[in-house]
PDB file of C-alpha atoms and ligand atoms in Angstrom:
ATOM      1  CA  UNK A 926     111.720  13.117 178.100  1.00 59.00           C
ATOM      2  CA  UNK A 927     113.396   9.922 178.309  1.00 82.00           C
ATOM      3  CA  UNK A 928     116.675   9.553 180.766  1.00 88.00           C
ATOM      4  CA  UNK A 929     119.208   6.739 179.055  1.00 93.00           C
ATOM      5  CA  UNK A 930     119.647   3.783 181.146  1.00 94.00           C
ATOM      6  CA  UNK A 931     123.139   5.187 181.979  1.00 94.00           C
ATOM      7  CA  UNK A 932     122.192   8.583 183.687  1.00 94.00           C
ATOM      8  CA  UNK A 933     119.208   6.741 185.124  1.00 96.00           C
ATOM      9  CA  UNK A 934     121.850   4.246 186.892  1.00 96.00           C
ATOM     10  CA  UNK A 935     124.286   7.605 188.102  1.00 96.00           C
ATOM     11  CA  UNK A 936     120.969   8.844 189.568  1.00 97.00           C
ATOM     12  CA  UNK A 937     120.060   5.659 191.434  1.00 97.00           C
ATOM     13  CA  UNK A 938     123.764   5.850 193.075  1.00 97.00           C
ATOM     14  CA  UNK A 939     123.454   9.318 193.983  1.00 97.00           C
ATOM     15  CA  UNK A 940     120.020   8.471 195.137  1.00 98.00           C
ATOM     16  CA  UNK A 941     121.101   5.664 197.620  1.00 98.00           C
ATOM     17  CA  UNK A 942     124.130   8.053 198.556  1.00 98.00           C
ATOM     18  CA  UNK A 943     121.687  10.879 199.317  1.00 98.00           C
ATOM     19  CA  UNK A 944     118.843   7.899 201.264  1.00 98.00           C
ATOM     20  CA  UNK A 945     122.204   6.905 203.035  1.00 98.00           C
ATOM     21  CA  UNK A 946     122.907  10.796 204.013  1.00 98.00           C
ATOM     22  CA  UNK A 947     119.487  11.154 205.044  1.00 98.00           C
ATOM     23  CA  UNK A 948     118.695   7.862 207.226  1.00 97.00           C
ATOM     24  CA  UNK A 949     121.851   9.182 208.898  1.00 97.00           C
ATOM     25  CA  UNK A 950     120.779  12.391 209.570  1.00 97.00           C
ATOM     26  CA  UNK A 951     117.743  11.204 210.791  1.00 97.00           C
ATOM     27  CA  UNK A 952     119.347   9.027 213.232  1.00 97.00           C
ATOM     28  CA  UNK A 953     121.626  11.487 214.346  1.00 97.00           C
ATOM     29  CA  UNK A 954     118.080  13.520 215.330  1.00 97.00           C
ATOM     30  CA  UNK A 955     116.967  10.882 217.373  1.00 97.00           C
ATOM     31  CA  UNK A 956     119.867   9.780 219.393  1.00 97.00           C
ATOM     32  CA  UNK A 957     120.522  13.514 220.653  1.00 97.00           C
ATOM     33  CA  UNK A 958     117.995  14.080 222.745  1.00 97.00           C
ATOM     34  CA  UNK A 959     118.664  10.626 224.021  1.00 98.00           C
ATOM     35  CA  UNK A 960     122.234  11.607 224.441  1.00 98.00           C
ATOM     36  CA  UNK A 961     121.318  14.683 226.550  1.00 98.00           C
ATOM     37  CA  UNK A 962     118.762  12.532 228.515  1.00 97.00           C
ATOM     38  CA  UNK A 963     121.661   9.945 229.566  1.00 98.00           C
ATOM     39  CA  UNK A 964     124.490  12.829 230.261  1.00 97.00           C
ATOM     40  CA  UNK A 965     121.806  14.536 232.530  1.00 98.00           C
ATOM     41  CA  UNK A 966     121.146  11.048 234.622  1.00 97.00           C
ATOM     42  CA  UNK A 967     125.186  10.695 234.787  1.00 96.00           C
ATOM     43  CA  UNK A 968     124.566  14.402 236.138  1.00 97.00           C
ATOM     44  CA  UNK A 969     122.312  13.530 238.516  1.00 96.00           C
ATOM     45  CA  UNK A 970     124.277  10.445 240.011  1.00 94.00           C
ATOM     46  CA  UNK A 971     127.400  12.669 240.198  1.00 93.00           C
ATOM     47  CA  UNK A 972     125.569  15.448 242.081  1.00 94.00           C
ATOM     48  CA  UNK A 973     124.012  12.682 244.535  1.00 96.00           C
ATOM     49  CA  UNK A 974     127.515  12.992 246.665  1.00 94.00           C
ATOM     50  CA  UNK A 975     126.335  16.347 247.759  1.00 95.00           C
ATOM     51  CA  UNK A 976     122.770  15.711 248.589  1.00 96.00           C
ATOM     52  CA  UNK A 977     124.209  12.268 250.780  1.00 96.00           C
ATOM     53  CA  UNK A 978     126.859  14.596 252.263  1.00 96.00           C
ATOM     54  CA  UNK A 979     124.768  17.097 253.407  1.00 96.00           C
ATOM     55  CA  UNK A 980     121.953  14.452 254.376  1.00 97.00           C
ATOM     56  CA  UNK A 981     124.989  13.539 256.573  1.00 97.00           C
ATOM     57  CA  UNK A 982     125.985  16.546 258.221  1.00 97.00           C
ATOM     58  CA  UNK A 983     122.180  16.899 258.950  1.00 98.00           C
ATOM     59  CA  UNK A 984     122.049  13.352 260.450  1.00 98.00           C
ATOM     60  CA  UNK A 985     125.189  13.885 262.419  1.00 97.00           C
ATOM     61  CA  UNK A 986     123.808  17.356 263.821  1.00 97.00           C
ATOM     62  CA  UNK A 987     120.482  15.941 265.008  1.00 98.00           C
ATOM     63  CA  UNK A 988     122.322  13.326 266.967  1.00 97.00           C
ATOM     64  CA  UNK A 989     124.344  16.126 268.409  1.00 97.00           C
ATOM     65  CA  UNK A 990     121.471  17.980 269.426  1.00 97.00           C
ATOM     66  CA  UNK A 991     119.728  14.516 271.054  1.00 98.00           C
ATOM     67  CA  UNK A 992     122.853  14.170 273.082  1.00 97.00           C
ATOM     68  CA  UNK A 993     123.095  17.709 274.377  1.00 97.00           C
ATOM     69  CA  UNK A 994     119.147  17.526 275.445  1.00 97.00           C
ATOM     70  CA  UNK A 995     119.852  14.488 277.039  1.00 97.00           C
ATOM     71  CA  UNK A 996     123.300  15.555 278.757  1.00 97.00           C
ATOM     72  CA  UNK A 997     120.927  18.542 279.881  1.00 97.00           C
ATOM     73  CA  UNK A 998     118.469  16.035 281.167  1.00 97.00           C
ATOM     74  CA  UNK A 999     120.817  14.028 283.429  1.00 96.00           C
ATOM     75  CA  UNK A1000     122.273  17.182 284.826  1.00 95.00           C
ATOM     76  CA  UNK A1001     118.613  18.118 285.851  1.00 96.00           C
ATOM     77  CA  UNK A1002     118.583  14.867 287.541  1.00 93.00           C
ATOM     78  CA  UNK A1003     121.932  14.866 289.010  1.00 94.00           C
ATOM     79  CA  UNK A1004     120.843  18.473 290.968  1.00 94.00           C
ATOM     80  CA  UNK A1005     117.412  16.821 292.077  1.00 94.00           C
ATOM     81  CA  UNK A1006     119.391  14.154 293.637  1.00 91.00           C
ATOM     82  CA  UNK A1007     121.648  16.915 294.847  1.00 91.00           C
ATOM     83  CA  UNK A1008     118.874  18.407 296.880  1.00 93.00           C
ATOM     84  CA  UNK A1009     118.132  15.483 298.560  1.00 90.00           C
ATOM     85  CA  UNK A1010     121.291  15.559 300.465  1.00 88.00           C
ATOM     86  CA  UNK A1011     120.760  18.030 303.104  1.00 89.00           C
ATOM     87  CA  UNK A1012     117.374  15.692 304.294  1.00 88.00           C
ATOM     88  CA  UNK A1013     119.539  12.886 304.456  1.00 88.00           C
ATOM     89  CA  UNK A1014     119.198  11.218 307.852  1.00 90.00           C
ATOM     90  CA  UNK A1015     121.157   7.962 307.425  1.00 93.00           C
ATOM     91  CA  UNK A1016     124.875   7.257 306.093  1.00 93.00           C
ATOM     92  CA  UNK A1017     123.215   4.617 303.602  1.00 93.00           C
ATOM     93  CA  UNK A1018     120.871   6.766 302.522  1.00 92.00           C
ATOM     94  CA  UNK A1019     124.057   9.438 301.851  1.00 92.00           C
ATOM     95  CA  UNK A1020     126.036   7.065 299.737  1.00 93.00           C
ATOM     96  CA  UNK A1021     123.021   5.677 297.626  1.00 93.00           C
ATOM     97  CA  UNK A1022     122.646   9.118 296.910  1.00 93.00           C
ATOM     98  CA  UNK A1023     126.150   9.969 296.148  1.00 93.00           C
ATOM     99  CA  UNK A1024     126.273   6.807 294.016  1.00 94.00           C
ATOM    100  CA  UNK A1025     123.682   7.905 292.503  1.00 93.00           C
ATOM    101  CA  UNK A1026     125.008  11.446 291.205  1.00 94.00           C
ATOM    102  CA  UNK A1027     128.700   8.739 290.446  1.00 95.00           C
ATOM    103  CA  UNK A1028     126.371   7.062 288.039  1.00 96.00           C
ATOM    104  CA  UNK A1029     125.299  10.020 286.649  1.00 96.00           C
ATOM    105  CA  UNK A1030     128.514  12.014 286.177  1.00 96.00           C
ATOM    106  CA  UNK A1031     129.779   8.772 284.148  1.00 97.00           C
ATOM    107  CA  UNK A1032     127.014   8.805 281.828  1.00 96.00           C
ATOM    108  CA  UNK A1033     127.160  12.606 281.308  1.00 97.00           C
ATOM    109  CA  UNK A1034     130.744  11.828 280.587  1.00 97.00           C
ATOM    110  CA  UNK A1035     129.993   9.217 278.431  1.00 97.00           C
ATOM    111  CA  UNK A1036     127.602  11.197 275.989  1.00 97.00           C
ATOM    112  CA  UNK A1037     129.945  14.155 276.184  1.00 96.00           C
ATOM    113  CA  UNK A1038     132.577  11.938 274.357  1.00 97.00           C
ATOM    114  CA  UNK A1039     130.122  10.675 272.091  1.00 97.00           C
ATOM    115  CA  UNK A1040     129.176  14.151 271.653  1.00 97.00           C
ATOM    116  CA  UNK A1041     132.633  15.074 270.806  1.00 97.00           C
ATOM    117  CA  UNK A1042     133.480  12.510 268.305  1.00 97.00           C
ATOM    118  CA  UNK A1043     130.133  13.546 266.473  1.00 97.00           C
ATOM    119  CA  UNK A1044     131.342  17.279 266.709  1.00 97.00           C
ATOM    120  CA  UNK A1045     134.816  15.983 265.393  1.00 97.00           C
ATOM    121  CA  UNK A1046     133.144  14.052 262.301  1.00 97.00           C
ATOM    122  CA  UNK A1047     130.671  16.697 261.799  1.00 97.00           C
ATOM    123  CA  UNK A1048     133.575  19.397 261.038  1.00 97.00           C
ATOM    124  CA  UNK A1049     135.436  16.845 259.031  1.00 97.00           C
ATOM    125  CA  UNK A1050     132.798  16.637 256.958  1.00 96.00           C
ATOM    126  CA  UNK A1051     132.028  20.494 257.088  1.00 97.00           C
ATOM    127  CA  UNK A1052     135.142  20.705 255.701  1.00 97.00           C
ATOM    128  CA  UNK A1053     134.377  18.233 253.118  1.00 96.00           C
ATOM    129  CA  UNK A1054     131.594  20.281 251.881  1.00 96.00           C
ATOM    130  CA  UNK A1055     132.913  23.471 249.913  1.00 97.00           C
ATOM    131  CA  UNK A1056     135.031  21.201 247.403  1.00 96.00           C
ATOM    132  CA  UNK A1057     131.582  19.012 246.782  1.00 96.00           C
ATOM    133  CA  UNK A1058     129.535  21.867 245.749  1.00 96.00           C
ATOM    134  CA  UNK A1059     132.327  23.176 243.714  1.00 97.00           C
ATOM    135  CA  UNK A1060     132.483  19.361 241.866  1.00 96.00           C
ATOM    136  CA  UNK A1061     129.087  19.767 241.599  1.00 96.00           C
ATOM    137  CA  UNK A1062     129.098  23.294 240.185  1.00 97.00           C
ATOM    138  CA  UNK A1063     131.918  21.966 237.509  1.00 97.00           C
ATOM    139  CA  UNK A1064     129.496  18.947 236.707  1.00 97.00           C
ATOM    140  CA  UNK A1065     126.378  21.328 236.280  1.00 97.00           C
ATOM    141  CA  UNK A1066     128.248  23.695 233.411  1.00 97.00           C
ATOM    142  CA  UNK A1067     130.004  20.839 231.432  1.00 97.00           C
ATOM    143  CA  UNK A1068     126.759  19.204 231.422  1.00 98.00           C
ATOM    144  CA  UNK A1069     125.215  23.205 230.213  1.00 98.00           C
ATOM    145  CA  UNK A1070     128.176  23.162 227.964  1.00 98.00           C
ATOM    146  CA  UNK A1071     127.679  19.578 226.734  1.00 98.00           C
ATOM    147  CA  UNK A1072     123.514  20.447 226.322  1.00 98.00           C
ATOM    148  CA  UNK A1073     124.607  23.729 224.597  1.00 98.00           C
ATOM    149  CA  UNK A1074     126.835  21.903 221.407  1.00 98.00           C
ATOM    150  CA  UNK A1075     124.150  19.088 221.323  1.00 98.00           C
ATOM    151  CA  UNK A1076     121.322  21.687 220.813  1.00 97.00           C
ATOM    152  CA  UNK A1077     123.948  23.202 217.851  1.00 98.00           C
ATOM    153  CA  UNK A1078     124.073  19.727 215.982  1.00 97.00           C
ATOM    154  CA  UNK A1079     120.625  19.147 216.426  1.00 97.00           C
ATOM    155  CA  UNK A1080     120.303  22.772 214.429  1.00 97.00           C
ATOM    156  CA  UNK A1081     123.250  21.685 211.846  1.00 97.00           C
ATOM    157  CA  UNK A1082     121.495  18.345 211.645  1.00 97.00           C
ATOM    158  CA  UNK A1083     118.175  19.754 210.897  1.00 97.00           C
ATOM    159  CA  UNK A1084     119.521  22.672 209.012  1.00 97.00           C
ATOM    160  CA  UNK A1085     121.100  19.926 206.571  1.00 97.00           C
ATOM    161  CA  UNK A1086     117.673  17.879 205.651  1.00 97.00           C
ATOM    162  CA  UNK A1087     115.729  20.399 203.529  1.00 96.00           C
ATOM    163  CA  UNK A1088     118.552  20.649 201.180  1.00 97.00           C
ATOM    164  CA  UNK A1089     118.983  16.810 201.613  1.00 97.00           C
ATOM    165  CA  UNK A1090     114.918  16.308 200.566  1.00 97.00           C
ATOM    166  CA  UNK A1091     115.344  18.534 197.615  1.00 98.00           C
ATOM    167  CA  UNK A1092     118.183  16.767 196.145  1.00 98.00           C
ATOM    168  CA  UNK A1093     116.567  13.746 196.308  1.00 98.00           C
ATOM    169  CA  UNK A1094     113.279  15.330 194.606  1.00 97.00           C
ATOM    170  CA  UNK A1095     115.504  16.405 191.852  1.00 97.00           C
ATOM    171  CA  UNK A1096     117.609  13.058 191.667  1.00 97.00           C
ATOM    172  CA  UNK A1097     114.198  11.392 191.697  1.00 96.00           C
ATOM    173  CA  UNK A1098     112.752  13.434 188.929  1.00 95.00           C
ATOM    174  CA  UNK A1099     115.636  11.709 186.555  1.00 95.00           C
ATOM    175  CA  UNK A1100     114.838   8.579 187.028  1.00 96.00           C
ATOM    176  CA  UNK A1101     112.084   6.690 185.365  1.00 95.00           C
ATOM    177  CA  UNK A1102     109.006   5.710 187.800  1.00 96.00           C
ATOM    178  CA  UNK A1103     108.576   2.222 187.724  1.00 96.00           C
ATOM    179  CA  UNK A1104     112.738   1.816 188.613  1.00 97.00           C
ATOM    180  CA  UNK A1105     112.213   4.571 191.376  1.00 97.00           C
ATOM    181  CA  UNK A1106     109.600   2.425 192.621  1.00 97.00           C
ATOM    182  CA  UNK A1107     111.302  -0.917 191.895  1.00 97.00           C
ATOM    183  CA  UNK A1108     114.022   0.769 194.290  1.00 98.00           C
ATOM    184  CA  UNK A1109     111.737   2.129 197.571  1.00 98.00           C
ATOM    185  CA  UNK A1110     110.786  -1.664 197.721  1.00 98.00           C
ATOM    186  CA  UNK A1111     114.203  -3.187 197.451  1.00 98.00           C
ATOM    187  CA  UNK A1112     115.079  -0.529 199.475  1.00 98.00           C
ATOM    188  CA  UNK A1113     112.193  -1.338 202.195  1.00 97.00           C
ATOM    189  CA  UNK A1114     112.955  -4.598 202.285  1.00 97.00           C
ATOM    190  CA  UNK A1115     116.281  -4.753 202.714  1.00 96.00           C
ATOM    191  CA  UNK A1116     116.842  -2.113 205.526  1.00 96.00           C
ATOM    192  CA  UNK A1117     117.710   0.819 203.105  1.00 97.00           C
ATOM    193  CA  UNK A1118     120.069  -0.774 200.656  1.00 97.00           C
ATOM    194  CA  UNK A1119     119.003  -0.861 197.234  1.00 98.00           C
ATOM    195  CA  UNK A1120     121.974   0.262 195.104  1.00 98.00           C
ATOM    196  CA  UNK A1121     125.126  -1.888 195.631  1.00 97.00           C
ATOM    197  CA  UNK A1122     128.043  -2.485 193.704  1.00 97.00           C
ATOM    198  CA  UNK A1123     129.217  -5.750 191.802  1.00 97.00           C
ATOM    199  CA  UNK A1124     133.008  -6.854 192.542  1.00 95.00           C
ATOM    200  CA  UNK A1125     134.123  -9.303 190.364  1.00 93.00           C
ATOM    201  CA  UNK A1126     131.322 -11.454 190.015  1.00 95.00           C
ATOM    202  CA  UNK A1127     129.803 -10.605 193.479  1.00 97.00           C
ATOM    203  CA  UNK A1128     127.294  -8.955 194.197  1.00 97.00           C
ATOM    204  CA  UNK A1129     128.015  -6.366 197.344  1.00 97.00           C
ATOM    205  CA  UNK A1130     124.126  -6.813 198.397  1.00 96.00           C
ATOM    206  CA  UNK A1131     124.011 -10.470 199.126  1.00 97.00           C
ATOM    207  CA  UNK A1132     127.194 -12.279 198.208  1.00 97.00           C
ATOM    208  CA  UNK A1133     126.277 -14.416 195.991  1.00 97.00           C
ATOM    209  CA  UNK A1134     127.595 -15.020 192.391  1.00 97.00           C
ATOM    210  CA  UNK A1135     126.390 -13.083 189.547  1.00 97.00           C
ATOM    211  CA  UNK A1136     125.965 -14.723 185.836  1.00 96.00           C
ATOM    212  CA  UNK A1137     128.614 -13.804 183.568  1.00 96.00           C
ATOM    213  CA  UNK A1138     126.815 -12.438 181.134  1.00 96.00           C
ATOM    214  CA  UNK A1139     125.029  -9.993 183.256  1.00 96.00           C
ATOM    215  CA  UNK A1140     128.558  -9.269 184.884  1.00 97.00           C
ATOM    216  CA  UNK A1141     129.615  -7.653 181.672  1.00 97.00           C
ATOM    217  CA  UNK A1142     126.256  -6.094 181.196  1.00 97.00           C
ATOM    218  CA  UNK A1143     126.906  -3.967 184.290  1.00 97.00           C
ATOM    219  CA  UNK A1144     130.577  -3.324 183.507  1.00 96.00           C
ATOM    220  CA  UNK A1145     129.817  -1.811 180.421  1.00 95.00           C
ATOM    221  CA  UNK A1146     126.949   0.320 182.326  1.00 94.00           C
ATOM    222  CA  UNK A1147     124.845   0.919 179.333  1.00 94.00           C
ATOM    223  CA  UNK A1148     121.613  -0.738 180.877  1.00 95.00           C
ATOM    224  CA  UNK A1149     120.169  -1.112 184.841  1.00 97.00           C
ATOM    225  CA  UNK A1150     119.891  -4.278 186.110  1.00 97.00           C
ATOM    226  CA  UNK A1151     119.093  -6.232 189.307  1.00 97.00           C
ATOM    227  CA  UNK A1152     120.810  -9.028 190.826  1.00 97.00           C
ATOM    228  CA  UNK A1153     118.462 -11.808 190.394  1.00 96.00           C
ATOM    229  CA  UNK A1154     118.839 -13.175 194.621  1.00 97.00           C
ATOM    230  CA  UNK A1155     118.848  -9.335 196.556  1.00 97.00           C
ATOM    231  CA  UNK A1156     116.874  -7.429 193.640  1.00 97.00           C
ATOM    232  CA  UNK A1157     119.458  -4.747 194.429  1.00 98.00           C
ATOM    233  CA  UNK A1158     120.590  -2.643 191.552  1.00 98.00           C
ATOM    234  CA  UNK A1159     123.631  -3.195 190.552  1.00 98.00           C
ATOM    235  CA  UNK A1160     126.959  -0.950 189.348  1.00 97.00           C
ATOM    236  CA  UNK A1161     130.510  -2.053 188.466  1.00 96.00           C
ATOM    237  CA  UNK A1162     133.474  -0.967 190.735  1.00 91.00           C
ATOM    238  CA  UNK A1163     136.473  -1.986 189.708  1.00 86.00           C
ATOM    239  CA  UNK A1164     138.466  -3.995 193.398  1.00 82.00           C
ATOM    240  CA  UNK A1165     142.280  -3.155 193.773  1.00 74.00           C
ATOM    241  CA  UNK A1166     144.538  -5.248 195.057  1.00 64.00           C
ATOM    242  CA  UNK A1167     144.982  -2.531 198.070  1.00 59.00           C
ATOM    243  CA  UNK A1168     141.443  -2.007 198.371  1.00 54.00           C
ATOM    244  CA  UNK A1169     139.283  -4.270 200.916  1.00 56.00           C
ATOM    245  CA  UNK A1170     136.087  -5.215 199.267  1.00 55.00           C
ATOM    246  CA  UNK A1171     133.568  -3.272 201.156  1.00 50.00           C
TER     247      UNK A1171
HETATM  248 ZN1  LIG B 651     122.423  -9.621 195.345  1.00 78.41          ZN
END
């Protein structure tokens, strides 16, 4: 069976339409799971405010506890030097003792303060807390519901490439060998392109002028041919005046 030039040149559009299709799908099934990797890192950075916060709260309650053990520890030694007092023999003795418990008494009061400015910081940011975990909570289902419409395109996606595959087999099948072949290298070469269309006397693959005779060879579309700089196959499309070139 022989395919006229014509038909073979609709096939080898249809063909770089359907190599265009598929090069897109197949980028579309790499970049999701790198999508869903980068959302989940945002994820993670988002959901760091809670583990610092609570990392907080934990600091904050340690230092509490270090200040009450050592507010108990210098009322231990404020009653030992209370017991002294009633062996006392001399008035200096007396007042080094009472001076002493003075010195004391200020430092308990001193870590009590301390003490209550951590308690006052600690509830503030007890407080805090609830509306965190709720953020969080909201973070953790978008990103579900995010992961959940990715996973659906990555089905679509993959869904859409057998039919894509057998299309091409049958596009393939109408057009002769040696061309197909003549097109997976142009198309190798230049990253995918192979079929391009000649405006004016330009050809869309590399921009550079076309011979006039072979202009009106591919505007009348009755034989395939290549421009002679890209190797690209060529087809006529007639340029508007409201159309951009491409
Ligand atoms: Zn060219």
């Amino acid at each position: 069976m022989t395919i006229s030039p014509k038909l073979q040149l609709q096939q080898l559009i249809l063909l770089q339409k359907l190599d265009d299709e598929i090069v897109e799908h197949r980028n579309q099934l790499a970049d999701i799971p790198v999508q869903i990797d980068s959302e989940f890192k945002e994820l993670e950075d988002k959901k760091k405010i809670l583990s610092i916060a609570k990392e907080e709260i934990d600091t904050l309650q340690k230092n509490r506890k270090a200040i009450e053990s050592e507010v108990q520890g210098e009322n231990d030694h404020m009653a030992k030097a209370k017991t002294k007092l009633p062996a006392v023999k001399t008035n200096k003795e007396y007042t080094a003792i009472l001076s002493e418990v003075d010195a004391i008494k200020k430092k308990v009061e001193g870590l009590e303060d301390k003490e209550l400015e951590i308690m006052e910081v600690l509830e503030d940011k007890q407080k805090g807390l609830p509306a965190i975990e709720k953020k969080c909570k909201e973070e953790d289902s978008h990103f579900q519901e995010y992961k959940t419409k990715k996973a659906d395109e990555l089905d679509r996606v993959t869904k859409e490439m057998n039919p894509l595959l057998a299309k091409r087999e049958t596009v393939k099948s109408q057009i002769d060998t040696v061309i197909f072949q003549r097109y997976e290298k142009v198309a190798k070469s230049r990253g995918g392109k192979a079929v391009v269309s000649l405006q004016e006397n330009i050809c869309q693959g590399c921009f550079q002028q076309i011979l006039p005779q072979m202009v009106i060879n591919v505007k009348v579309g009755e034989s395939i041919h290549q421009c002679s700089s890209c190797l690209c196959f060529l087809y006529w499309e007639e340029v508007s005046e409201t159309v951009m070139p491409k």
